[in-house]
Amino acid sequence: MNPLGPKKLYLSKWTAVQPQNKEKHFLVSKVIYSDPEQELIAESVELEAVFSKKIRVIPWRELTDSDCWLQGWK
């Protein structure tokens, strides 16, 4: 697997290992930077649930935890 970096996260697809409220598949709809003008340090990502369209904000590095997230839609 390729190393995960914030610049490649935008519009990437993710599957929650333990879905809640029928929300299993997510799309990264936004990468949130500490300094939006510079886009140097990414802090978090905005995930949009495919089923419900609800938005969830998490630290982007949480996506590297394979106990919580799998890359792609499984």
mmCIF file of N, CA and C in Angstrom:
data_model
loop_
_atom_site.group_PDB
_atom_site.id
_atom_site.type_symbol
_atom_site.label_atom_id
_atom_site.label_comp_id
_atom_site.label_asym_id
_atom_site.label_seq_id
_atom_site.Cartn_x
_atom_site.Cartn_y
_atom_site.Cartn_z
ATOM 1 N N MET A 1 0.838 -1.187 0.000
ATOM 2 C CA MET A 1 0.000 0.000 0.000
ATOM 3 C C MET A 1 0.882 1.250 0.000
ATOM 4 N N ASN A 2 0.488 2.249 -0.754
ATOM 5 C CA ASN A 2 1.221 3.499 -0.807
ATOM 6 C C ASN A 2 1.081 4.244 0.502
ATOM 7 N N PRO A 3 2.106 5.019 0.887
ATOM 8 C CA PRO A 3 1.979 5.813 2.104
ATOM 9 C C PRO A 3 0.838 6.825 1.963
ATOM 10 N N LEU A 4 0.143 7.014 3.044
ATOM 11 C CA LEU A 4 -1.001 7.921 3.051
ATOM 12 C C LEU A 4 -0.519 9.335 3.357
ATOM 13 N N GLY A 5 -0.889 10.288 2.514
ATOM 14 C CA GLY A 5 -0.518 11.674 2.731
ATOM 15 C C GLY A 5 -1.716 12.573 2.492
ATOM 16 N N PRO A 6 -1.761 13.712 3.156
ATOM 17 C CA PRO A 6 -2.932 14.579 3.066
ATOM 18 C C PRO A 6 -3.229 15.107 1.668
ATOM 19 N N LYS A 7 -2.216 15.269 0.830
ATOM 20 C CA LYS A 7 -2.461 15.806 -0.513
ATOM 21 C C LYS A 7 -3.212 14.811 -1.403
ATOM 22 N N LYS A 8 -3.140 13.525 -1.086
ATOM 23 C CA LYS A 8 -3.808 12.505 -1.894
ATOM 24 C C LYS A 8 -5.162 12.097 -1.315
ATOM 25 N N LEU A 9 -5.575 12.694 -0.216
ATOM 26 C CA LEU A 9 -6.801 12.287 0.455
ATOM 27 C C LEU A 9 -8.077 12.818 -0.186
ATOM 28 N N TYR A 10 -8.013 13.990 -0.784
ATOM 29 C CA TYR A 10 -9.218 14.619 -1.331
ATOM 30 C C TYR A 10 -9.922 13.681 -2.314
ATOM 31 N N LEU A 11 -11.205 13.451 -2.075
ATOM 32 C CA LEU A 11 -12.087 12.588 -2.860
ATOM 33 C C LEU A 11 -11.728 11.098 -2.769
ATOM 34 N N SER A 12 -10.887 10.721 -1.803
ATOM 35 C CA SER A 12 -10.604 9.294 -1.625
ATOM 36 C C SER A 12 -11.777 8.620 -0.916
ATOM 37 N N LYS A 13 -11.892 7.311 -1.091
ATOM 38 C CA LYS A 13 -13.017 6.535 -0.566
ATOM 39 C C LYS A 13 -12.550 5.694 0.614
ATOM 40 N N TRP A 14 -13.405 5.585 1.639
ATOM 41 C CA TRP A 14 -13.070 4.859 2.859
ATOM 42 C C TRP A 14 -14.260 4.044 3.343
ATOM 43 N N THR A 15 -13.959 2.924 3.989
ATOM 44 C CA THR A 15 -14.974 2.068 4.577
ATOM 45 C C THR A 15 -14.736 1.992 6.080
ATOM 46 N N ALA A 16 -15.781 2.253 6.851
ATOM 47 C CA ALA A 16 -15.690 2.132 8.304
ATOM 48 C C ALA A 16 -15.716 0.649 8.665
ATOM 49 N N VAL A 17 -14.788 0.208 9.509
ATOM 50 C CA VAL A 17 -14.736 -1.189 9.923
ATOM 51 C C VAL A 17 -15.944 -1.529 10.789
ATOM 52 N N GLN A 18 -16.372 -0.588 11.631
ATOM 53 C CA GLN A 18 -17.538 -0.783 12.487
ATOM 54 C C GLN A 18 -18.568 0.294 12.170
ATOM 55 N N PRO A 19 -19.423 0.052 11.169
ATOM 56 C CA PRO A 19 -20.408 1.060 10.750
ATOM 57 C C PRO A 19 -21.393 1.395 11.869
ATOM 58 N N GLN A 20 -21.835 2.647 11.870
ATOM 59 C CA GLN A 20 -22.856 3.107 12.802
ATOM 60 C C GLN A 20 -23.938 3.810 12.015
ATOM 61 N N ASN A 21 -25.200 3.553 12.356
ATOM 62 C CA ASN A 21 -26.347 4.176 11.689
ATOM 63 C C ASN A 21 -26.342 3.943 10.177
ATOM 64 N N LYS A 22 -25.976 2.747 9.759
ATOM 65 C CA LYS A 22 -25.918 2.369 8.341
ATOM 66 C C LYS A 22 -24.890 3.181 7.552
ATOM 67 N N GLU A 23 -24.001 3.864 8.253
ATOM 68 C CA GLU A 23 -22.956 4.656 7.589
ATOM 69 C C GLU A 23 -21.675 3.825 7.534
ATOM 70 N N LYS A 24 -21.418 3.284 6.375
ATOM 71 C CA LYS A 24 -20.260 2.412 6.186
ATOM 72 C C LYS A 24 -19.260 3.014 5.203
ATOM 73 N N HIS A 25 -19.765 3.587 4.117
ATOM 74 C CA HIS A 25 -18.900 4.137 3.065
ATOM 75 C C HIS A 25 -18.827 5.653 3.168
ATOM 76 N N PHE A 26 -17.598 6.161 3.039
ATOM 77 C CA PHE A 26 -17.348 7.593 3.184
ATOM 78 C C PHE A 26 -16.458 8.094 2.054
ATOM 79 N N LEU A 27 -16.584 9.381 1.782
ATOM 80 C CA LEU A 27 -15.773 10.072 0.784
ATOM 81 C C LEU A 27 -15.148 11.284 1.463
ATOM 82 N N VAL A 28 -13.843 11.492 1.261
ATOM 83 C CA VAL A 28 -13.192 12.672 1.821
ATOM 84 C C VAL A 28 -13.619 13.873 0.984
ATOM 85 N N SER A 29 -14.441 14.742 1.568
ATOM 86 C CA SER A 29 -14.967 15.888 0.833
ATOM 87 C C SER A 29 -14.131 17.150 1.021
ATOM 88 N N LYS A 30 -13.235 17.138 2.021
ATOM 89 C CA LYS A 30 -12.418 18.323 2.263
ATOM 90 C C LYS A 30 -11.222 17.949 3.133
ATOM 91 N N VAL A 31 -10.062 18.526 2.832
ATOM 92 C CA VAL A 31 -8.879 18.407 3.683
ATOM 93 C C VAL A 31 -8.729 19.753 4.387
ATOM 94 N N ILE A 32 -8.656 19.724 5.716
ATOM 95 C CA ILE A 32 -8.612 20.949 6.514
ATOM 96 C C ILE A 32 -7.176 21.187 6.968
ATOM 97 N N TYR A 33 -6.642 22.350 6.602
ATOM 98 C CA TYR A 33 -5.262 22.720 6.919
ATOM 99 C C TYR A 33 -5.226 23.703 8.078
ATOM 100 N N SER A 34 -4.114 23.684 8.844
ATOM 101 C CA SER A 34 -3.957 24.629 9.951
ATOM 102 C C SER A 34 -3.817 26.051 9.419
ATOM 103 N N ASP A 35 -3.208 26.187 8.248
ATOM 104 C CA ASP A 35 -3.090 27.483 7.586
ATOM 105 C C ASP A 35 -3.620 27.307 6.163
ATOM 106 N N PRO A 36 -4.906 27.604 5.947
ATOM 107 C CA PRO A 36 -5.524 27.346 4.638
ATOM 108 C C PRO A 36 -4.837 28.031 3.456
ATOM 109 N N GLU A 37 -4.223 29.181 3.687
ATOM 110 C CA GLU A 37 -3.577 29.902 2.589
ATOM 111 C C GLU A 37 -2.309 29.190 2.125
ATOM 112 N N GLN A 38 -1.560 28.619 3.053
ATOM 113 C CA GLN A 38 -0.296 27.957 2.723
ATOM 114 C C GLN A 38 -0.480 26.494 2.328
ATOM 115 N N GLU A 39 -1.521 25.835 2.863
ATOM 116 C CA GLU A 39 -1.763 24.407 2.645
ATOM 117 C C GLU A 39 -0.508 23.582 2.948
ATOM 118 N N LEU A 40 0.123 23.886 4.090
ATOM 119 C CA LEU A 40 1.335 23.171 4.465
ATOM 120 C C LEU A 40 1.068 22.018 5.420
ATOM 121 N N ILE A 41 0.276 22.252 6.463
ATOM 122 C CA ILE A 41 0.068 21.238 7.489
ATOM 123 C C ILE A 41 -1.411 20.872 7.551
ATOM 124 N N ALA A 42 -1.721 19.655 7.141
ATOM 125 C CA ALA A 42 -3.102 19.174 7.202
ATOM 126 C C ALA A 42 -3.374 18.695 8.611
ATOM 127 N N GLU A 43 -4.513 19.100 9.142
ATOM 128 C CA GLU A 43 -4.881 18.697 10.492
ATOM 129 C C GLU A 43 -5.958 17.620 10.484
ATOM 130 N N SER A 44 -6.958 17.796 9.639
ATOM 131 C CA SER A 44 -8.086 16.874 9.665
ATOM 132 C C SER A 44 -8.726 16.783 8.289
ATOM 133 N N VAL A 45 -9.682 15.865 8.195
ATOM 134 C CA VAL A 45 -10.425 15.704 6.953
ATOM 135 C C VAL A 45 -11.913 15.711 7.275
ATOM 136 N N GLU A 46 -12.669 16.117 6.289
ATOM 137 C CA GLU A 46 -14.123 16.094 6.391
ATOM 138 C C GLU A 46 -14.600 14.881 5.591
ATOM 139 N N LEU A 47 -15.243 13.947 6.283
ATOM 140 C CA LEU A 47 -15.763 12.740 5.635
ATOM 141 C C LEU A 47 -17.260 12.881 5.438
ATOM 142 N N GLU A 48 -17.728 12.560 4.245
ATOM 143 C CA GLU A 48 -19.164 12.589 3.965
ATOM 144 C C GLU A 48 -19.656 11.155 3.800
ATOM 145 N N ALA A 49 -20.647 10.787 4.612
ATOM 146 C CA ALA A 49 -21.233 9.453 4.512
ATOM 147 C C ALA A 49 -22.022 9.356 3.213
ATOM 148 N N VAL A 50 -21.793 8.293 2.453
ATOM 149 C CA VAL A 50 -22.462 8.125 1.166
ATOM 150 C C VAL A 50 -23.962 7.906 1.357
ATOM 151 N N PHE A 51 -24.345 7.120 2.353
ATOM 152 C CA PHE A 51 -25.744 6.766 2.580
ATOM 153 C C PHE A 51 -26.569 7.959 3.076
ATOM 154 N N SER A 52 -26.082 8.650 4.105
ATOM 155 C CA SER A 52 -26.883 9.697 4.752
ATOM 156 C C SER A 52 -26.466 11.121 4.401
ATOM 157 N N LYS A 53 -25.304 11.283 3.780
ATOM 158 C CA LYS A 53 -24.735 12.602 3.442
ATOM 159 C C LYS A 53 -24.316 13.397 4.684
ATOM 160 N N LYS A 54 -24.262 12.748 5.854
ATOM 161 C CA LYS A 54 -23.798 13.429 7.066
ATOM 162 C C LYS A 54 -22.303 13.648 6.988
ATOM 163 N N ILE A 55 -21.864 14.749 7.586
ATOM 164 C CA ILE A 55 -20.450 15.124 7.583
ATOM 165 C C ILE A 55 -19.846 14.801 8.940
ATOM 166 N N ARG A 56 -18.636 14.271 8.903
ATOM 167 C CA ARG A 56 -17.891 13.959 10.120
ATOM 168 C C ARG A 56 -16.473 14.484 9.915
ATOM 169 N N VAL A 57 -15.910 15.156 10.925
ATOM 170 C CA VAL A 57 -14.540 15.667 10.843
ATOM 171 C C VAL A 57 -13.675 14.852 11.791
ATOM 172 N N ILE A 58 -12.582 14.305 11.251
ATOM 173 C CA ILE A 58 -11.654 13.519 12.057
ATOM 174 C C ILE A 58 -10.222 13.930 11.723
ATOM 175 N N PRO A 59 -9.268 13.686 12.643
ATOM 176 C CA PRO A 59 -7.859 13.904 12.284
ATOM 177 C C PRO A 59 -7.491 12.976 11.126
ATOM 178 N N TRP A 60 -6.791 13.473 10.125
ATOM 179 C CA TRP A 60 -6.545 12.674 8.932
ATOM 180 C C TRP A 60 -5.721 11.429 9.226
ATOM 181 N N ARG A 61 -4.875 11.476 10.231
ATOM 182 C CA ARG A 61 -4.035 10.320 10.554
ATOM 183 C C ARG A 61 -4.845 9.156 11.126
ATOM 184 N N GLU A 62 -6.064 9.421 11.570
ATOM 185 C CA GLU A 62 -6.929 8.350 12.059
ATOM 186 C C GLU A 62 -7.249 7.351 10.940
ATOM 187 N N LEU A 63 -7.196 7.803 9.699
ATOM 188 C CA LEU A 63 -7.474 6.925 8.563
ATOM 189 C C LEU A 63 -6.400 5.841 8.392
ATOM 190 N N THR A 64 -5.248 6.011 9.028
ATOM 191 C CA THR A 64 -4.187 5.004 8.938
ATOM 192 C C THR A 64 -4.433 3.831 9.888
ATOM 193 N N ASP A 65 -5.413 3.947 10.784
ATOM 194 C CA ASP A 65 -5.739 2.895 11.747
ATOM 195 C C ASP A 65 -6.638 1.856 11.073
ATOM 196 N N SER A 66 -6.072 0.714 10.725
ATOM 197 C CA SER A 66 -6.829 -0.317 10.003
ATOM 198 C C SER A 66 -7.875 -1.002 10.875
ATOM 199 N N ASP A 67 -7.871 -0.754 12.171
ATOM 200 C CA ASP A 67 -8.928 -1.273 13.040
ATOM 201 C C ASP A 67 -10.193 -0.443 12.911
ATOM 202 N N CYS A 68 -10.073 0.767 12.364
ATOM 203 C CA CYS A 68 -11.215 1.670 12.203
ATOM 204 C C CYS A 68 -11.608 1.905 10.742
ATOM 205 N N TRP A 69 -10.595 2.018 9.866
ATOM 206 C CA TRP A 69 -10.834 2.415 8.472
ATOM 207 C C TRP A 69 -10.099 1.524 7.492
ATOM 208 N N LEU A 70 -10.749 1.246 6.371
ATOM 209 C CA LEU A 70 -10.144 0.544 5.245
ATOM 210 C C LEU A 70 -10.225 1.453 4.030
ATOM 211 N N GLN A 71 -9.138 1.533 3.275
ATOM 212 C CA GLN A 71 -9.134 2.387 2.101
ATOM 213 C C GLN A 71 -9.955 1.731 0.993
ATOM 214 N N GLY A 72 -10.769 2.520 0.331
ATOM 215 C CA GLY A 72 -11.660 2.022 -0.712
ATOM 216 C C GLY A 72 -13.004 1.625 -0.129
ATOM 217 N N TRP A 73 -13.916 1.202 -1.003
ATOM 218 C CA TRP A 73 -15.240 0.753 -0.552
ATOM 219 C C TRP A 73 -15.246 -0.752 -0.621
ATOM 220 N N LYS A 74 -15.396 -1.359 0.509
ATOM 221 C CA LYS A 74 -15.367 -2.824 0.615
ATOM 222 C C LYS A 74 -16.749 -3.370 0.854
#
